[in-house]
CSV table of C-alpha atoms in Angstrom, one decimal:
chain,number,residue,atom,x,y,z
A,1,MET,CA,-25.9,-15.8,1.3
A,2,ASP,CA,-27.1,-12.1,1.7
A,3,VAL,CA,-28.8,-13.4,5.1
A,4,LEU,CA,-25.5,-14.3,6.4
A,5,ARG,CA,-24.0,-10.2,4.9
A,6,ALA,CA,-27.1,-8.9,6.7
A,7,VAL,CA,-25.7,-10.7,10.0
A,8,ALA,CA,-21.6,-9.8,9.6
A,9,ILE,CA,-23.2,-6.3,8.6
A,10,VAL,CA,-25.3,-5.8,11.7
A,11,LEU,CA,-22.0,-7.6,13.7
A,12,VAL,CA,-19.5,-5.3,12.1
A,13,LEU,CA,-21.4,-2.2,13.4
A,14,ILE,CA,-22.7,-2.8,16.9
A,15,SER,CA,-18.6,-3.5,17.2
A,16,HIS,CA,-17.8,0.5,15.7
A,17,TRP,CA,-20.6,1.9,16.9
A,18,PHE,CA,-20.9,0.8,20.6
A,19,PRO,CA,-17.0,-0.1,21.4
A,20,ALA,CA,-18.2,-0.8,25.1
A,21,THR,CA,-19.9,-4.1,23.7
A,22,ASN,CA,-16.8,-5.1,22.8
A,23,ALA,CA,-15.5,-6.4,26.1
A,24,VAL,CA,-18.1,-9.3,25.0
A,25,ALA,CA,-16.8,-10.4,21.8
A,26,ASP,CA,-14.9,-9.1,19.3
A,27,TRP,CA,-18.3,-8.6,17.1
A,28,GLY,CA,-16.0,-6.2,14.3
A,29,GLY,CA,-13.5,-9.3,13.7
A,30,VAL,CA,-16.9,-12.1,13.4
A,31,GLY,CA,-17.9,-9.5,10.8
A,32,VAL,CA,-15.4,-9.1,8.9
A,33,THR,CA,-14.2,-12.8,9.2
A,34,ALA,CA,-16.9,-13.9,7.8
A,35,PHE,CA,-16.7,-11.6,4.5
A,36,PHE,CA,-13.6,-13.8,4.4
A,37,VAL,CA,-14.8,-16.9,4.1
A,38,LEU,CA,-17.9,-16.1,2.0
A,39,SER,CA,-15.5,-14.5,-0.8
A,40,GLY,CA,-12.9,-17.5,-0.6
A,41,PHE,CA,-16.3,-19.9,-1.3
A,42,LEU,CA,-18.4,-17.8,-3.5
A,43,ILE,CA,-14.9,-16.7,-5.7
A,44,THR,CA,-13.1,-20.6,-5.5
A,45,ALA,CA,-17.2,-21.9,-5.5
A,46,ILE,CA,-17.7,-19.8,-8.9
A,47,LEU,CA,-13.9,-19.0,-10.8
A,48,ARG,CA,-14.5,-24.3,-10.5
A,49,ARG,CA,-18.2,-23.5,-11.8
A,50,ALA,CA,-16.5,-21.7,-14.8
A,51,ALA,CA,-13.3,-23.5,-15.6
A,52,ALA,CA,-14.9,-27.3,-14.9
A,53,PRO,CA,-15.9,-27.7,-19.0
A,54,VAL,CA,-12.8,-25.6,-20.6
A,55,ALA,CA,-8.9,-25.9,-20.4
A,56,GLY,CA,-6.2,-24.2,-21.4
A,57,ASN,CA,-5.6,-21.5,-22.8
A,58,LYS,CA,-9.0,-20.8,-23.5
A,59,ARG,CA,-9.7,-20.3,-19.4
A,60,GLY,CA,-7.7,-16.1,-20.1
A,61,SER,CA,-11.6,-15.7,-20.9
A,62,ILE,CA,-12.9,-16.8,-17.4
A,63,VAL,CA,-9.4,-14.7,-15.9
A,64,TYR,CA,-11.1,-11.4,-18.3
A,65,SER,CA,-14.5,-12.0,-17.2
A,66,PHE,CA,-13.8,-12.7,-13.6
A,67,PHE,CA,-12.1,-8.7,-13.1
A,68,ALA,CA,-14.7,-7.6,-15.3
A,69,ARG,CA,-17.6,-8.6,-13.3
A,70,ARG,CA,-15.7,-7.7,-10.0
A,71,ILE,CA,-14.4,-4.1,-11.1
A,72,LEU,CA,-18.5,-3.9,-12.2
A,73,ARG,CA,-19.5,-5.0,-8.7
A,74,LEU,CA,-17.1,-3.2,-6.5
A,75,LEU,CA,-15.5,-0.9,-7.9
A,76,PRO,CA,-18.4,2.3,-8.5
A,77,ALA,CA,-19.3,2.0,-4.9
A,78,TYR,CA,-15.5,1.9,-3.6
A,79,TYR,CA,-14.5,5.1,-5.4
A,80,CYS,CA,-17.6,7.5,-4.6
A,81,ALA,CA,-16.8,6.2,-0.9
A,82,LEU,CA,-13.3,8.2,-0.7
A,83,LEU,CA,-14.7,10.3,-3.2
A,84,LEU,CA,-17.0,11.5,0.2
A,85,ALA,CA,-14.2,11.0,1.9
A,86,TRP,CA,-12.2,13.3,0.1
A,87,ALA,CA,-15.5,15.9,1.0
A,88,LEU,CA,-15.8,15.1,4.0
A,89,LYS,CA,-12.2,16.3,5.2
A,90,LEU,CA,-11.0,12.8,6.4
A,91,PRO,CA,-7.4,13.3,7.3
A,92,TYR,CA,-5.7,10.0,5.8
A,93,MET,CA,-8.0,10.6,2.4
A,94,ARG,CA,-6.3,14.0,1.7
A,95,GLU,CA,-3.3,13.0,3.4
A,96,ALA,CA,-2.3,9.8,1.5
A,97,TRP,CA,-5.2,9.3,-0.9
A,98,GLN,CA,-3.0,7.2,-3.5
A,99,TRP,CA,-3.5,4.5,-1.0
A,100,PHE,CA,-6.9,4.4,-0.7
A,101,VAL,CA,-7.2,4.6,-4.7
A,102,LEU,CA,-5.1,1.9,-5.2
A,103,HIS,CA,-6.1,-0.5,-2.7
A,104,GLY,CA,-3.4,-0.9,-0.1
A,105,ALA,CA,-4.7,0.7,2.8
A,106,ASN,CA,-4.0,-2.2,4.6
A,107,ILE,CA,-0.1,-1.3,3.8
A,108,PHE,CA,-0.6,2.2,4.8
A,109,LEU,CA,-2.8,1.6,8.0
A,110,PHE,CA,0.0,-1.6,9.2
A,111,ARG,CA,2.6,1.9,8.9
A,112,GLN,CA,0.6,4.4,10.2
A,113,GLN,CA,0.6,2.3,13.7
A,114,GLN,CA,-3.8,3.6,13.7
A,115,TRP,CA,-7.0,4.1,12.8
A,116,GLY,CA,-8.3,7.7,11.4
A,117,GLU,CA,-10.8,9.4,11.2
A,118,GLY,CA,-13.2,7.6,9.3
A,119,MET,CA,-11.3,5.4,7.2
A,120,GLY,CA,-10.3,2.1,9.5
A,121,HIS,CA,-12.0,-0.3,8.2
A,122,PHE,CA,-11.1,0.0,4.1
A,123,TRP,CA,-8.2,-2.3,5.7
A,124,SER,CA,-10.1,-5.0,5.0
A,125,LEU,CA,-11.3,-4.4,1.4
A,126,ALA,CA,-7.6,-4.0,0.5
A,127,VAL,CA,-7.6,-7.0,1.5
A,128,GLU,CA,-10.0,-8.3,-0.8
A,129,GLU,CA,-8.7,-6.4,-3.1
A,130,GLN,CA,-4.8,-7.5,-3.1
A,131,PHE,CA,-6.7,-11.4,-2.8
A,132,TYR,CA,-8.6,-11.4,-5.9
A,133,LEU,CA,-5.3,-10.1,-7.9
A,134,PHE,CA,-4.2,-13.6,-7.0
A,135,TRP,CA,-6.8,-16.2,-6.3
A,136,PRO,CA,-7.7,-17.0,-10.1
A,137,ALA,CA,-4.3,-18.2,-10.7
A,138,VAL,CA,-4.6,-20.6,-7.9
A,139,VAL,CA,-7.7,-21.9,-8.5
A,140,LEU,CA,-7.7,-22.2,-12.1
A,141,LEU,CA,-3.8,-23.7,-13.0
A,142,LEU,CA,-3.1,-25.3,-9.6
A,143,PRO,CA,-4.1,-28.6,-10.8
A,144,ARG,CA,-7.2,-29.9,-9.4
A,145,ARG,CA,-5.9,-32.8,-7.3
A,146,TRP,CA,-3.8,-30.4,-5.5
A,147,LEU,CA,-6.2,-27.8,-4.8
A,148,GLY,CA,-7.6,-28.9,-1.5
A,149,PRO,CA,-4.4,-30.2,-0.4
A,150,GLY,CA,-3.0,-26.4,-1.0
A,151,LEU,CA,-5.6,-25.6,0.9
A,152,ALA,CA,-5.7,-27.3,3.9
A,153,LEU,CA,-1.9,-26.5,4.3
A,154,LEU,CA,-2.8,-22.9,4.8
A,155,GLY,CA,-6.1,-23.2,6.7
A,156,LEU,CA,-4.2,-24.8,9.3
A,157,ALA,CA,0.0,-22.7,8.4
A,158,GLY,CA,-2.2,-19.4,9.3
A,159,PRO,CA,-1.5,-19.4,12.9
A,160,LEU,CA,1.8,-19.6,12.7
A,161,ILE,CA,1.5,-16.9,9.7
A,162,ARG,CA,0.2,-14.9,12.1
A,163,TRP,CA,2.7,-15.7,14.8
A,164,TRP,CA,5.5,-14.8,12.5
A,165,LEU,CA,4.3,-11.8,11.1
A,166,LEU,CA,4.0,-10.8,15.5
A,167,GLU,CA,7.2,-11.2,15.8
A,168,ARG,CA,8.7,-9.8,12.8
A,169,THR,CA,6.9,-6.6,13.3
A,170,ALA,CA,5.9,-6.8,17.0
A,171,THR,CA,2.6,-5.3,16.4
A,172,SER,CA,-1.0,-6.5,16.3
A,173,PHE,CA,-1.6,-4.5,12.8
A,174,SER,CA,0.6,-7.1,11.1
A,175,LEU,CA,-2.8,-8.8,11.3
A,176,ILE,CA,-4.5,-6.5,8.9
A,177,LEU,CA,-1.5,-7.5,6.0
A,178,THR,CA,-3.4,-9.8,3.4
A,179,PRO,CA,-0.9,-13.2,4.6
A,180,ALA,CA,-2.6,-12.9,8.4
A,181,CYS,CA,-6.8,-13.2,6.3
A,182,LEU,CA,-4.7,-16.0,4.0
A,183,ASP,CA,-6.7,-18.6,5.5
A,184,LEU,CA,-10.2,-17.4,6.5
A,185,PHE,CA,-9.7,-17.0,2.5
A,186,ALA,CA,-8.9,-21.1,2.3
A,187,ILE,CA,-11.1,-21.8,4.9
A,188,GLY,CA,-13.8,-20.0,2.8
A,189,ALA,CA,-12.2,-21.9,-0.6
A,190,GLY,CA,-11.5,-25.0,1.1
A,191,LEU,CA,-15.7,-25.3,2.1
A,192,SER,CA,-16.6,-25.2,-1.6
A,193,LEU,CA,-14.7,-28.6,-2.6
A,194,VAL,CA,-16.4,-29.9,0.5
A,195,LEU,CA,-20.0,-28.9,-0.7
A,196,GLU,CA,-19.1,-29.7,-4.6
A,197,ARG,CA,-17.8,-33.3,-4.4
A,198,ARG,CA,-19.9,-34.6,-1.1
A,199,ARG,CA,-23.1,-33.7,1.2
A,200,LEU,CA,-22.2,-34.0,4.9
A,201,PRO,CA,-24.7,-34.5,7.9
A,202,THR,CA,-26.5,-31.5,9.0
A,203,ARG,CA,-25.1,-32.5,12.8
A,204,PHE,CA,-21.8,-33.0,11.8
A,205,TRP,CA,-21.8,-28.9,10.4
A,206,VAL,CA,-24.2,-28.4,13.9
A,207,GLY,CA,-20.8,-30.2,15.4
A,208,MET,CA,-18.2,-28.0,13.9
A,209,LEU,CA,-19.7,-24.2,15.0
A,210,LEU,CA,-20.3,-24.8,18.2
A,211,ALA,CA,-16.9,-26.7,18.6
A,212,SER,CA,-15.0,-23.3,16.5
A,213,GLY,CA,-17.8,-21.2,18.4
A,214,GLY,CA,-16.5,-22.7,21.6
A,215,LEU,CA,-13.0,-22.6,21.6
A,216,TYR,CA,-12.8,-19.5,20.2
A,217,MET,CA,-15.0,-18.3,23.6
A,218,TRP,CA,-12.2,-20.2,25.9
A,219,LEU,CA,-9.3,-18.4,24.1
A,220,SER,CA,-11.0,-14.7,24.6
A,221,ALA,CA,-12.2,-15.7,28.2
A,222,SER,CA,-8.4,-16.6,28.4
A,223,ALA,CA,-5.2,-14.7,29.6
A,224,TRP,CA,-3.7,-16.9,26.2
A,225,ALA,CA,-2.9,-13.2,24.2
A,226,THR,CA,-1.3,-14.5,21.7
A,227,GLY,CA,-3.0,-18.1,21.5
A,228,PHE,CA,-6.3,-16.1,21.4
A,229,ALA,CA,-4.3,-14.0,18.5
A,230,LEU,CA,-3.4,-16.6,16.4
A,231,LEU,CA,-6.0,-19.6,16.7
A,232,GLY,CA,-9.4,-17.0,17.3
A,233,PRO,CA,-9.6,-15.8,13.4
A,234,SER,CA,-9.3,-19.8,12.9
A,235,CYS,CA,-11.8,-20.4,14.7
A,236,LEU,CA,-13.7,-18.1,13.7
A,237,ALA,CA,-13.6,-18.5,9.9
A,238,LEU,CA,-14.2,-22.2,11.0
A,239,ALA,CA,-18.1,-21.4,12.3
A,240,ALA,CA,-18.5,-19.1,9.6
A,241,ALA,CA,-17.6,-22.2,6.7
A,242,ALA,CA,-20.1,-24.2,9.4
A,243,SER,CA,-23.0,-20.9,9.4
A,244,ILE,CA,-22.5,-21.3,5.6
A,245,ALA,CA,-23.4,-25.0,4.7
A,246,LEU,CA,-25.8,-24.9,7.2
A,247,ALA,CA,-27.7,-22.3,4.9
A,248,LEU,CA,-27.0,-24.0,1.7
A,249,THR,CA,-27.9,-27.8,3.1
A,250,THR,CA,-30.7,-27.5,6.1
A,251,LYS,CA,-34.4,-28.7,5.1
A,252,ALA,CA,-35.6,-27.3,8.9
A,253,ALA,CA,-38.8,-25.3,8.7
A,254,PRO,CA,-38.0,-22.4,10.3
A,255,ALA,CA,-34.6,-22.2,9.0
A,256,GLN,CA,-35.8,-21.8,5.8
A,257,TRP,CA,-38.2,-19.3,6.4
A,258,LEU,CA,-35.3,-17.0,8.0
A,259,LEU,CA,-33.1,-17.7,5.9
A,260,ARG,CA,-36.1,-16.2,3.1
A,261,GLN,CA,-36.6,-13.4,4.9
A,262,PRO,CA,-37.0,-9.7,2.8
A,263,ALA,CA,-35.6,-7.5,6.1
A,264,LEU,CA,-32.9,-9.6,5.8
A,265,VAL,CA,-32.3,-10.8,2.4
A,266,GLY,CA,-32.6,-6.3,1.9
A,267,LEU,CA,-30.3,-5.1,4.5
A,268,GLY,CA,-27.2,-8.0,3.0
A,269,ARG,CA,-27.7,-6.7,-0.3
A,270,LEU,CA,-27.4,-3.5,1.0
A,271,SER,CA,-24.3,-4.7,3.0
A,272,TYR,CA,-21.4,-3.5,0.4
A,273,GLY,CA,-22.9,-0.1,1.0
A,274,LEU,CA,-23.8,-0.3,4.4
A,275,TYR,CA,-19.9,-1.6,5.1
A,276,LEU,CA,-18.8,1.3,3.0
A,277,TYR,CA,-19.5,4.6,4.6
A,278,HIS,CA,-20.7,2.7,8.2
A,279,LEU,CA,-17.6,5.0,9.6
A,280,TYR,CA,-18.9,8.5,8.1
A,281,VAL,CA,-22.0,8.1,9.7
A,282,PRO,CA,-20.9,8.9,13.0
A,283,VAL,CA,-18.0,11.2,11.7
A,284,ILE,CA,-21.7,13.3,10.3
A,285,LEU,CA,-23.3,12.9,13.2
A,286,HIS,CA,-20.7,14.5,15.9
A,287,ARG,CA,-19.1,17.6,13.4
A,288,LEU,CA,-23.0,18.2,13.4
A,289,LEU,CA,-23.6,18.1,16.7
A,290,HIS,CA,-20.8,20.1,17.6
A,291,HIS,CA,-21.5,23.2,14.6
A,292,VAL,CA,-24.7,23.1,17.1
A,293,GLY,CA,-23.3,23.1,20.1
A,294,ARG,CA,-20.8,25.7,19.0
A,295,LEU,CA,-23.6,28.3,18.5
A,296,ILE,CA,-25.6,27.2,22.0
A,297,ALA,CA,-22.5,28.4,23.5
A,298,HIS,CA,-24.0,26.4,26.4
A,299,GLY,CA,-20.9,24.4,28.6
A,300,HIS,CA,-22.5,21.8,30.0
A,301,TYR,CA,-24.0,20.4,26.3
A,302,TYR,CA,-20.4,19.2,24.8
A,303,GLN,CA,-20.7,16.6,28.1
A,304,ALA,CA,-24.3,15.9,27.1
A,305,VAL,CA,-23.4,15.0,23.5
A,306,LEU,CA,-21.0,12.6,24.6
A,307,ALA,CA,-22.8,10.6,26.8
A,308,TRP,CA,-25.7,10.5,24.2
A,309,GLU,CA,-23.4,9.7,21.2
A,310,THR,CA,-22.9,6.0,22.6
A,311,THR,CA,-26.7,5.3,22.9
A,312,VAL,CA,-29.3,3.1,21.3
A,313,ALA,CA,-31.2,6.4,20.3
A,314,ALA,CA,-27.5,7.9,18.1
A,315,GLY,CA,-27.3,4.3,17.0
A,316,ALA,CA,-30.9,4.3,15.9
A,317,VAL,CA,-30.6,8.2,14.1
A,318,MET,CA,-27.0,6.3,12.7
A,319,GLY,CA,-28.9,3.6,11.8
A,320,LEU,CA,-31.6,5.3,9.7
A,321,LEU,CA,-29.4,7.4,7.9
A,322,LEU,CA,-26.4,4.6,7.0
A,323,LEU,CA,-29.7,2.7,5.4
A,324,ALA,CA,-30.0,6.3,3.2
A,325,VAL,CA,-27.0,6.2,2.0
A,326,ALA,CA,-27.2,2.4,1.4
A,327,TRP,CA,-29.8,2.5,-0.5
A,328,LEU,CA,-28.6,5.4,-3.0
A,329,SER,CA,-25.6,3.6,-3.5
A,330,TRP,CA,-26.9,0.3,-4.3
A,331,ARG,CA,-30.2,2.2,-6.9
A,332,PHE,CA,-27.8,5.0,-8.9
A,333,VAL,CA,-24.4,2.9,-8.5
A,334,GLU,CA,-24.3,-0.8,-7.6
A,335,ARG,CA,-27.1,-1.9,-9.7
A,336,PRO,CA,-26.8,0.1,-12.2
A,337,PHE,CA,-22.9,-1.6,-13.1
A,338,LEU,CA,-24.2,-4.9,-11.7
A,339,SER,CA,-26.8,-4.7,-15.1
A,340,LEU,CA,-23.3,-4.0,-16.9
A,341,GLN,CA,-22.1,-8.2,-15.8
A,342,ARG,CA,-24.2,-9.1,-18.3
A,343,LEU,CA,-21.1,-7.8,-21.1
A,344,PHE,CA,-19.0,-10.6,-19.9
A,345,PRO,CA,-20.3,-13.9,-19.1
A,346,TYR,CA,-19.1,-17.1,-18.3
A,347,GLU,CA,-19.5,-17.9,-22.0
A,348,HIS,CA,-18.9,-22.0,-20.9
A,349,ALA,CA,-20.8,-21.5,-17.4
A,350,PRO,CA,-23.6,-19.1,-18.1
A,351,GLY,CA,-26.4,-18.4,-15.1
A,352,LEU,CA,-22.8,-18.4,-12.5
A,353,SER,CA,-23.9,-16.1,-9.7
A,354,ARG,CA,-23.6,-12.5,-10.3
A,355,GLU,CA,-21.0,-12.0,-7.4
């Protein structure tokens, strides 16, 4: 899973740091969708494994452990990132901090109809947190025989939900609201059920990856913008689900070698910090160069800076800075709090993932 996270975060960085590349594909959308599918897959699998040996009111302890572990995994680093946004005097953080502190960034950005400086990526983190609030109830309270059909219906309803939101709001910003993303989580959750119950051949997942990826590329290249908005996310989610299944089931030696590469595993482990801070880095770099330009006071300097900021060299500088910040976040914030998850075990299913 860490290697898949590494791929997803690299795609997000490419999209946000080099916007011109989005003419080829919406790399940021690919990466964020992969994160949503991963969350649906992992959280559903963890909750089902934890709940399998218990029933009734004993499941309350599972919910307690789940939320305690989620808080330790996500919130310390999240609030550190918000403190840095405050220190950088990012406008949205100064003007509407409560939306970000209370995980309503997607709703705030929908109302503003603008991404804002350095804060636009918090919409997806808000969607994830809102998903975590109600998903344990879905998995733990819905009868087991209804969960599969319910997820299938939610996956099929995804395009209809996006169509209704677009019709009612007349803005693509409605697609960052949680209802517009529910089928992406549901597809990940459905994958966890499939892998739990049966083992499908590798060729099935390869075919699913090629078919969904091909349909996405056709939609993105066509003039049918509405169809791309409605069906594109579902295609990406199916492709991400197939990639997860292949990573977990393949026995091909090259794939196994790739999935164990320390550099990729390490990058995936840092992916949360990388995502939290990745839009701050261009802001810091731009402000620094602007300050130097004011000291130099040379007319051609600003044109040169604007040109340089979109180069591969600038990307390399930002990448090194971001890696350093993400490693510090992992070493001194995320890992110490993760170690406290031992205090909140899933009592009836020890050894579950630290997710």
